mmCIF file of C-alpha atoms in Angstrom:
data_model
loop_
_atom_site.group_PDB
_atom_site.id
_atom_site.type_symbol
_atom_site.label_atom_id
_atom_site.label_comp_id
_atom_site.label_asym_id
_atom_site.label_seq_id
_atom_site.Cartn_x
_atom_site.Cartn_y
_atom_site.Cartn_z
ATOM 1 C CA MET A 1 190.763 12.824 -148.359
ATOM 2 C CA GLU A 2 192.285 9.156 -148.385
ATOM 3 C CA THR A 3 189.917 8.430 -145.387
ATOM 4 C CA ASP A 4 186.631 9.434 -147.903
ATOM 5 C CA ASN A 5 188.271 8.259 -150.906
ATOM 6 C CA ALA A 6 188.417 4.899 -148.992
ATOM 7 C CA ILE A 7 184.691 4.912 -147.751
ATOM 8 C CA LEU A 8 183.796 5.447 -151.478
ATOM 9 C CA ARG A 9 185.705 3.097 -153.148
ATOM 10 C CA SER A 10 184.423 0.454 -150.015
ATOM 11 C CA THR A 11 180.518 1.715 -150.386
ATOM 12 C CA LEU A 12 181.182 1.195 -154.981
ATOM 13 C CA LYS A 13 182.547 -2.262 -154.490
ATOM 14 C CA SER A 14 180.242 -3.351 -151.036
ATOM 15 C CA GLN A 15 176.952 -1.663 -153.647
ATOM 16 C CA GLN A 16 178.211 -4.449 -156.297
ATOM 17 C CA GLU A 17 178.621 -7.591 -154.288
ATOM 18 C CA MET A 18 175.333 -6.700 -152.253
ATOM 19 C CA TYR A 19 173.472 -6.771 -155.698
ATOM 20 C CA GLU A 20 175.096 -10.051 -156.770
ATOM 21 C CA PHE A 21 174.566 -11.371 -153.359
ATOM 22 C CA SER A 22 170.742 -10.416 -153.395
ATOM 23 C CA ARG A 23 170.408 -11.685 -157.163
ATOM 24 C CA GLU A 24 172.201 -15.173 -155.507
ATOM 25 C CA PHE A 25 170.000 -15.205 -152.123
ATOM 26 C CA GLN A 26 167.169 -14.456 -153.509
ATOM 27 C CA HIS A 27 167.169 -17.480 -155.986
ATOM 28 C CA ASP A 28 169.007 -19.717 -153.079
ATOM 29 C CA LEU A 29 166.880 -18.835 -150.016
ATOM 30 C CA LYS A 30 163.576 -20.448 -151.288
ATOM 31 C CA SER A 31 165.136 -24.299 -151.458
ATOM 32 C CA LEU A 32 167.095 -23.483 -148.254
ATOM 33 C CA LEU A 33 163.905 -22.890 -146.445
ATOM 34 C CA ASN A 34 162.203 -25.677 -148.081
ATOM 35 C CA SER A 35 165.307 -27.640 -146.855
ATOM 36 C CA VAL A 36 164.459 -26.712 -143.394
ATOM 37 C CA ASP A 37 160.756 -27.616 -143.590
ATOM 38 C CA ASN A 38 161.865 -30.956 -144.875
ATOM 39 C CA HIS A 39 164.348 -31.475 -141.259
ATOM 40 C CA LEU A 40 161.355 -30.411 -139.312
ATOM 41 C CA SER A 41 158.995 -32.511 -140.834
ATOM 42 C CA GLU A 42 161.130 -35.319 -140.265
ATOM 43 C CA ASN A 43 162.375 -34.508 -136.641
ATOM 44 C CA ASN A 44 166.169 -33.401 -137.791
ATOM 45 C CA ILE A 45 166.237 -30.382 -135.513
ATOM 46 C CA GLU A 46 169.875 -29.658 -135.833
ATOM 47 C CA GLU A 47 170.361 -29.664 -139.320
ATOM 48 C CA ALA A 48 167.499 -27.143 -139.790
ATOM 49 C CA ARG A 49 168.879 -25.399 -136.793
ATOM 50 C CA LEU A 50 172.262 -25.511 -139.037
ATOM 51 C CA LEU A 51 170.762 -24.107 -142.037
ATOM 52 C CA LEU A 52 168.405 -21.153 -140.038
ATOM 53 C CA HIS A 53 171.890 -20.222 -139.062
ATOM 54 C CA LYS A 54 173.274 -20.359 -142.192
ATOM 55 C CA ILE A 55 170.720 -17.789 -143.581
ATOM 56 C CA SER A 56 171.271 -16.037 -140.923
ATOM 57 C CA THR A 57 174.750 -15.491 -141.098
ATOM 58 C CA GLU A 58 174.999 -14.669 -144.612
ATOM 59 C CA GLY A 59 172.117 -11.889 -144.471
ATOM 60 C CA GLN A 60 173.792 -10.435 -141.439
ATOM 61 C CA ASP A 61 176.688 -10.080 -144.296
ATOM 62 C CA ALA A 62 174.803 -7.535 -146.486
ATOM 63 C CA VAL A 63 173.219 -5.550 -143.236
ATOM 64 C CA ASN A 64 176.897 -5.380 -141.896
ATOM 65 C CA GLN A 65 178.341 -3.674 -145.245
ATOM 66 C CA GLN A 66 174.751 -1.586 -145.257
ATOM 67 C CA TYR A 67 176.825 1.420 -142.982
ATOM 68 C CA LEU A 68 178.691 2.473 -145.998
ATOM 69 C CA SER A 69 175.815 4.002 -147.569
ATOM 70 C CA GLN A 70 174.972 5.600 -144.328
ATOM 71 C CA LEU A 71 178.290 7.375 -143.715
ATOM 72 C CA SER A 72 178.351 9.016 -147.203
ATOM 73 C CA ALA A 73 175.549 11.677 -145.793
ATOM 74 C CA ILE A 74 178.326 12.435 -143.056
ATOM 75 C CA GLU A 75 179.814 15.880 -144.420
ATOM 76 C CA ASN A 76 182.348 16.101 -141.044
ATOM 77 C CA LEU A 77 185.137 13.777 -142.012
ATOM 78 C CA PRO A 78 186.635 13.211 -138.488
ATOM 79 C CA ILE A 79 183.096 11.985 -137.508
ATOM 80 C CA LYS A 80 182.812 9.936 -140.735
ATOM 81 C CA ALA A 81 186.319 7.980 -139.720
ATOM 82 C CA THR A 82 185.168 8.057 -136.401
ATOM 83 C CA PHE A 83 182.158 5.653 -137.323
ATOM 84 C CA TYR A 84 183.918 4.156 -140.402
ATOM 85 C CA GLN A 85 186.365 2.654 -137.754
ATOM 86 C CA PHE A 86 183.551 1.295 -135.187
ATOM 87 C CA ALA A 87 181.908 -0.227 -138.233
ATOM 88 C CA ALA A 88 185.300 -1.597 -139.351
ATOM 89 C CA THR A 89 186.139 -3.292 -135.559
ATOM 90 C CA CYS A 90 182.464 -4.875 -135.546
ATOM 91 C CA THR A 91 183.064 -6.142 -138.635
ATOM 92 C CA GLU A 92 186.773 -7.613 -137.623
ATOM 93 C CA LYS A 93 185.276 -9.057 -134.156
ATOM 94 C CA LYS A 94 182.075 -9.951 -136.416
ATOM 95 C CA ILE A 95 179.541 -7.932 -134.598
ATOM 96 C CA PRO A 96 176.103 -7.648 -135.604
ATOM 97 C CA PHE A 97 175.652 -4.227 -135.573
ATOM 98 C CA GLN A 98 172.853 -1.573 -137.629
ATOM 99 C CA LEU A 99 173.253 2.445 -138.339
ATOM 100 C CA ASN A 100 170.442 4.599 -138.916
ATOM 101 C CA ILE A 101 172.298 7.704 -139.613
ATOM 102 C CA THR A 102 169.560 10.809 -140.102
ATOM 103 C CA SER A 103 172.130 13.687 -139.527
ATOM 104 C CA ASP A 104 175.425 14.817 -141.820
ATOM 105 C CA PHE A 105 177.082 16.756 -138.714
ATOM 106 C CA LYS A 106 178.035 19.629 -140.906
ATOM 107 C CA TYR A 107 177.562 21.907 -137.798
ATOM 108 C CA ILE A 108 178.079 21.083 -134.295
ATOM 109 C CA SER A 109 177.453 23.210 -131.354
ATOM 110 C CA ILE A 110 180.182 22.087 -129.242
ATOM 111 C CA GLU A 111 184.463 21.780 -129.762
ATOM 112 C CA LEU A 112 185.223 18.749 -132.576
ATOM 113 C CA LEU A 113 187.492 17.656 -130.135
ATOM 114 C CA ASP A 114 184.958 16.917 -127.308
ATOM 115 C CA PHE A 115 182.252 15.567 -129.502
ATOM 116 C CA LEU A 116 184.827 12.999 -131.052
ATOM 117 C CA ARG A 117 186.024 12.330 -127.573
ATOM 118 C CA CYS A 118 182.494 11.384 -126.513
ATOM 119 C CA LEU A 119 181.532 9.359 -129.295
ATOM 120 C CA SER A 120 184.939 7.095 -129.375
ATOM 121 C CA ILE A 121 184.067 6.312 -125.478
ATOM 122 C CA ILE A 122 180.279 5.137 -126.046
ATOM 123 C CA LEU A 123 181.475 3.504 -129.358
ATOM 124 C CA ASN A 124 184.083 1.556 -127.851
ATOM 125 C CA ASN A 125 182.177 0.737 -124.740
ATOM 126 C CA ALA A 126 179.729 -1.084 -126.967
ATOM 127 C CA VAL A 127 182.304 -2.806 -128.411
ATOM 128 C CA GLU A 128 183.954 -4.391 -125.578
ATOM 129 C CA ALA A 129 180.794 -4.610 -123.743
ATOM 130 C CA LYS A 130 180.759 -8.092 -125.776
ATOM 131 C CA LEU A 131 181.264 -11.430 -123.683
ATOM 132 C CA ALA A 132 183.103 -13.938 -125.201
ATOM 133 C CA LYS A 133 180.634 -16.626 -124.608
ATOM 134 C CA ASN A 134 177.261 -14.284 -125.349
ATOM 135 C CA GLU A 135 176.627 -15.381 -129.286
ATOM 136 C CA ASN A 136 173.613 -12.744 -129.433
ATOM 137 C CA PHE A 137 175.238 -10.234 -128.947
ATOM 138 C CA PHE A 138 175.169 -6.796 -131.114
ATOM 139 C CA ILE A 139 175.105 -3.324 -131.150
ATOM 140 C CA ASN A 140 172.420 -0.707 -132.875
ATOM 141 C CA ILE A 141 172.784 2.943 -133.289
ATOM 142 C CA ASP A 142 170.792 5.718 -134.104
ATOM 143 C CA VAL A 143 171.644 9.619 -134.866
ATOM 144 C CA LEU A 144 168.938 11.497 -134.982
ATOM 145 C CA LYS A 145 168.262 14.906 -136.606
ATOM 146 C CA LYS A 146 165.661 16.283 -134.378
ATOM 147 C CA LYS A 147 164.374 19.853 -134.269
ATOM 148 C CA ASP A 148 166.628 21.243 -131.622
ATOM 149 C CA SER A 149 169.478 18.446 -131.032
ATOM 150 C CA THR A 150 171.061 15.643 -132.428
ATOM 151 C CA ASN A 151 170.574 12.557 -130.591
ATOM 152 C CA ILE A 152 172.536 9.371 -130.880
ATOM 153 C CA ILE A 153 171.164 6.377 -128.979
ATOM 154 C CA ILE A 154 173.260 3.368 -128.576
ATOM 155 C CA LYS A 155 171.943 0.229 -127.589
ATOM 156 C CA ASN A 156 173.661 -3.003 -126.602
ATOM 157 C CA PRO A 157 172.781 -6.500 -124.576
ATOM 158 C CA THR A 158 175.073 -6.269 -121.058
ATOM 159 C CA ALA A 159 175.043 -9.576 -118.561
ATOM 160 C CA LYS A 160 172.631 -10.557 -116.264
ATOM 161 C CA ASN A 161 174.190 -9.488 -113.193
ATOM 162 C CA PHE A 162 175.248 -6.073 -114.888
ATOM 163 C CA LYS A 163 174.321 -3.088 -112.160
ATOM 164 C CA LEU A 164 173.766 0.442 -114.282
ATOM 165 C CA GLN A 165 175.224 2.775 -111.583
ATOM 166 C CA SER A 166 178.384 0.773 -111.055
ATOM 167 C CA ILE A 167 179.457 2.112 -114.749
ATOM 168 C CA PHE A 168 180.648 5.934 -113.985
ATOM 169 C CA GLN A 169 182.838 4.725 -111.012
ATOM 170 C CA LYS A 170 186.509 5.748 -112.058
ATOM 171 C CA GLY A 171 187.623 1.396 -111.598
ATOM 172 C CA PHE A 172 185.133 0.510 -113.805
ATOM 173 C CA SER A 173 185.614 -1.546 -116.679
ATOM 174 C CA THR A 174 184.534 -4.128 -118.550
ATOM 175 C CA LYS A 175 188.147 -5.264 -119.432
ATOM 176 C CA ASN A 176 190.480 -6.872 -117.060
ATOM 177 C CA GLN A 177 193.426 -5.448 -116.031
ATOM 178 C CA HIS A 178 192.386 -1.797 -117.197
ATOM 179 C CA LYS A 179 192.110 1.353 -115.500
ATOM 180 C CA GLY A 180 188.086 1.935 -116.389
ATOM 181 C CA LEU A 181 188.489 5.553 -116.724
ATOM 182 C CA GLY A 182 186.444 6.349 -120.314
ATOM 183 C CA LEU A 183 183.215 6.786 -118.944
ATOM 184 C CA SER A 184 184.158 8.668 -115.915
ATOM 185 C CA ASN A 185 186.019 11.031 -118.526
ATOM 186 C CA LEU A 186 183.164 11.181 -120.437
ATOM 187 C CA ARG A 187 181.122 12.211 -117.299
ATOM 188 C CA LYS A 188 183.490 15.244 -117.091
ATOM 189 C CA ILE A 189 183.154 16.108 -120.575
ATOM 190 C CA VAL A 190 179.355 16.163 -120.480
ATOM 191 C CA ASN A 191 179.319 18.548 -117.574
ATOM 192 C CA LYS A 192 181.573 20.898 -118.390
ATOM 193 C CA ASN A 193 178.968 21.560 -121.880
ATOM 194 C CA THR A 194 176.245 23.170 -121.174
ATOM 195 C CA LYS A 195 174.859 21.983 -125.014
ATOM 196 C CA LEU A 196 175.359 18.188 -123.729
ATOM 197 C CA GLU A 197 173.122 16.017 -122.496
ATOM 198 C CA LEU A 198 173.898 11.946 -121.298
ATOM 199 C CA HIS A 199 171.548 9.256 -120.539
ATOM 200 C CA TYR A 200 171.676 6.209 -119.600
ATOM 201 C CA SER A 201 169.494 3.789 -118.596
ATOM 202 C CA LEU A 202 168.680 -0.488 -118.331
ATOM 203 C CA LYS A 203 166.095 -1.958 -119.889
ATOM 204 C CA ARG A 204 165.555 -5.876 -120.214
ATOM 205 C CA SER A 205 169.050 -6.623 -119.750
ATOM 206 C CA LEU A 206 169.559 -3.602 -122.719
ATOM 207 C CA LEU A 207 171.634 -1.121 -122.494
ATOM 208 C CA ILE A 208 170.699 2.232 -123.305
ATOM 209 C CA ALA A 209 173.050 5.464 -123.916
ATOM 210 C CA GLU A 210 172.254 8.553 -125.169
ATOM 211 C CA LEU A 211 174.044 11.651 -126.221
ATOM 212 C CA ILE A 212 172.392 14.735 -127.520
ATOM 213 C CA ILE A 213 173.847 17.525 -128.338
ATOM 214 C CA LYS A 214 171.382 20.970 -128.440
ATOM 215 C CA ASP A 215 171.996 23.057 -131.226
#
């Protein structure tokens, strides 16, 4: 109840702030773009780049707050809290992220604890994949309710030398001095559940993790 109330309060506050931000940003955007155009016409590339970064940063702040309305549709409180914690961590670490959730998780066909462990491991590994110097890092999450399943798809960039076959080795970790048990445990949980599927793929340095819960 405390988590649910906190999300509701945060949702109301973010919607109020987003409304004010939208009004102000629409007013300022035209003048900002005119300034960028003027800098480019005068070949002031650095000044134009700084202005574009300002537009991108302020726009991303509004996008990140939209996760609250996505979470409001989730009826399972522990699952809602897990996504909420992930979003709060991304906000704290200034990681751009997007949520697209079309499932309420009211009923799931596996043990809740198993699912929460799987979800936490996948989300944590996506966050930990951010390298200190990677300014273009982001995380996209799609939770898609389909006819016979719920599919959770998480995408994030990887290092250029990343090898997909290494991630399920017991000692693999993206962190220094870490035992790297998360993904190994994830595979064990999936293997013991006939209604769970896990797929990892790599496309153009974009790591895609898909967890499928069969209804």
